[in-house]
C-alpha positions as a Python dict, from the first residue, in 0.01 Angstrom:
ca = {
    (1, 'X'): (0, 0, 0),
    (2, 'X'): (129, 301, -93),
    (3, 'X'): (161, 655, 127),
    (4, 'X'): (-11, 920, -44),
    (5, 'X'): (226, 1251, 101),
    (6, 'X'): (158, 1560, 12),
    (7, 'X'): (393, 1890, 60),
    (8, 'X'): (239, 2170, 166),
    (9, 'X'): (468, 2521, 166),
    (10, 'X'): (437, 2727, 488),
    (11, 'X'): (527, 3081, 393),
    (12, 'X'): (836, 3159, 595),
    (13, 'X'): (879, 3399, 868),
    (14, 'X'): (993, 3734, 805),
    (15, 'X'): (889, 3922, 1146),
    (16, 'X'): (600, 4114, 1001),
    (17, 'X'): (371, 3776, 906),
    (18, 'X'): (399, 3621, 1229),
    (19, 'X'): (36, 3589, 1296),
    (20, 'X'): (-59, 3438, 958),
    (21, 'X'): (310, 3197, 1002),
    (22, 'X'): (240, 3069, 1333),
    (23, 'X'): (-152, 2997, 1236),
    (24, 'X'): (60, 2736, 886),
    (25, 'X'): (350, 2654, 1115),
    (26, 'X'): (113, 2488, 1420),
    (27, 'X'): (-112, 2317, 1113),
    (28, 'X'): (191, 2187, 957),
    (29, 'X'): (345, 2027, 1299),
    (30, 'X'): (-62, 1886, 1321),
    (31, 'X'): (-54, 1704, 1015),
    (32, 'X'): (289, 1563, 1110),
    (33, 'X'): (146, 1430, 1451),
    (34, 'X'): (378, 1683, 1667),
    (35, 'X'): (221, 1924, 1757),
    (36, 'X'): (152, 1852, 2064),
    (37, 'X'): (503, 1817, 2148),
    (38, 'X'): (540, 2133, 2067),
    (39, 'X'): (245, 2237, 2284),
    (40, 'X'): (386, 2111, 2545),
    (41, 'X'): (115, 1829, 2633),
    (42, 'X'): (332, 1535, 2510),
    (43, 'X'): (603, 1525, 2725),
    (44, 'X'): (928, 1252, 2711),
    (45, 'X'): (890, 916, 2857),
    (46, 'X'): (1086, 734, 3072),
    (47, 'X'): (1408, 668, 2845),
    (48, 'X'): (1444, 361, 3021),
    (49, 'X'): (1230, 222, 2810),
    (50, 'X'): (1462, 281, 2438),
    (51, 'X'): (1172, 230, 2198),
    (52, 'X'): (941, 490, 2336),
    (53, 'X'): (1181, 718, 2371),
    (54, 'X'): (1363, 676, 2029),
    (55, 'X'): (1025, 759, 1845),
    (56, 'X'): (962, 1067, 2107),
    (57, 'X'): (1303, 1186, 2010),
    (58, 'X'): (1258, 1098, 1602),
    (59, 'X'): (919, 1310, 1658),
    (60, 'X'): (1054, 1600, 1840),
    (61, 'X'): (1321, 1644, 1633),
    (62, 'X'): (1081, 1633, 1297),
    (63, 'X'): (895, 1907, 1516),
    (64, 'X'): (1158, 2134, 1539),
    (65, 'X'): (1278, 2065, 1168),
    (66, 'X'): (970, 2190, 1083),
    (67, 'X'): (916, 2523, 1250),
    (68, 'X'): (1316, 2592, 1199),
    (69, 'X'): (1305, 2521, 817),
    (70, 'X'): (1015, 2754, 791),
    (71, 'X'): (1172, 3060, 906),
    (72, 'X'): (1365, 3307, 680),
    (73, 'X'): (1738, 3257, 779),
    (74, 'X'): (1793, 3602, 829),
    (75, 'X'): (1579, 3555, 1175),
    (76, 'X'): (1779, 3235, 1241),
    (77, 'X'): (1993, 3454, 1456),
    (78, 'X'): (1738, 3467, 1728),
    (79, 'X'): (1680, 3099, 1792),
    (80, 'X'): (2027, 3038, 1811),
    (81, 'X'): (2090, 2689, 1811),
    (82, 'X'): (1827, 2499, 1800),
    (83, 'X'): (1745, 2170, 2020),
    (84, 'X'): (1428, 2193, 2175),
    (85, 'X'): (1066, 2285, 1960),
    (86, 'X'): (926, 2404, 2242),
    (87, 'X'): (1202, 2681, 2386),
    (88, 'X'): (1235, 2776, 1962),
    (89, 'X'): (836, 2815, 1934),
    (90, 'X'): (811, 3038, 2254),
    (91, 'X'): (1106, 3224, 2171),
    (92, 'X'): (959, 3356, 1822),
    (93, 'X'): (617, 3370, 2020),
    (94, 'X'): (793, 3603, 2281),
    (95, 'X'): (994, 3817, 2001),
    (96, 'X'): (662, 3859, 1744),
    (97, 'X'): (368, 3790, 1976),
    (98, 'X'): (197, 4136, 2037),
    (99, 'X'): (115, 4175, 2366),
    (100, 'X'): (34, 4505, 2484),
    (101, 'X'): (-287, 4633, 2528),
    (102, 'X'): (-389, 4823, 2270),
    (103, 'X'): (-290, 4537, 2047),
    (104, 'X'): (-570, 4364, 2243),
    (105, 'X'): (-841, 4627, 2269),
    (106, 'X'): (-798, 4646, 1826),
    (107, 'X'): (-876, 4303, 1837),
    (108, 'X'): (-1210, 4284, 2035),
}
């Protein structure tokens, strides 16, 4: 049985497009079945169970690659040498998510 592979390109994050990028990237992570790792609802299993731990590390790395590869190279300095998709997602959110009162009022 052949598996169907769909490639959907995410517009790279350039800063000003953060709200759109965030939605597209989250959907790509959901499609790949790794969003639960990024949003923190799935944690690393005990490293004693090598099989489960290995699968988790593989999925975590897939999530990290999806996020980092969807960031414009000019912004990679913001995330340094990434190892954790949760930390990268938070850094990008902290950098680009507008959280001022004025912006919150505009969104109402």
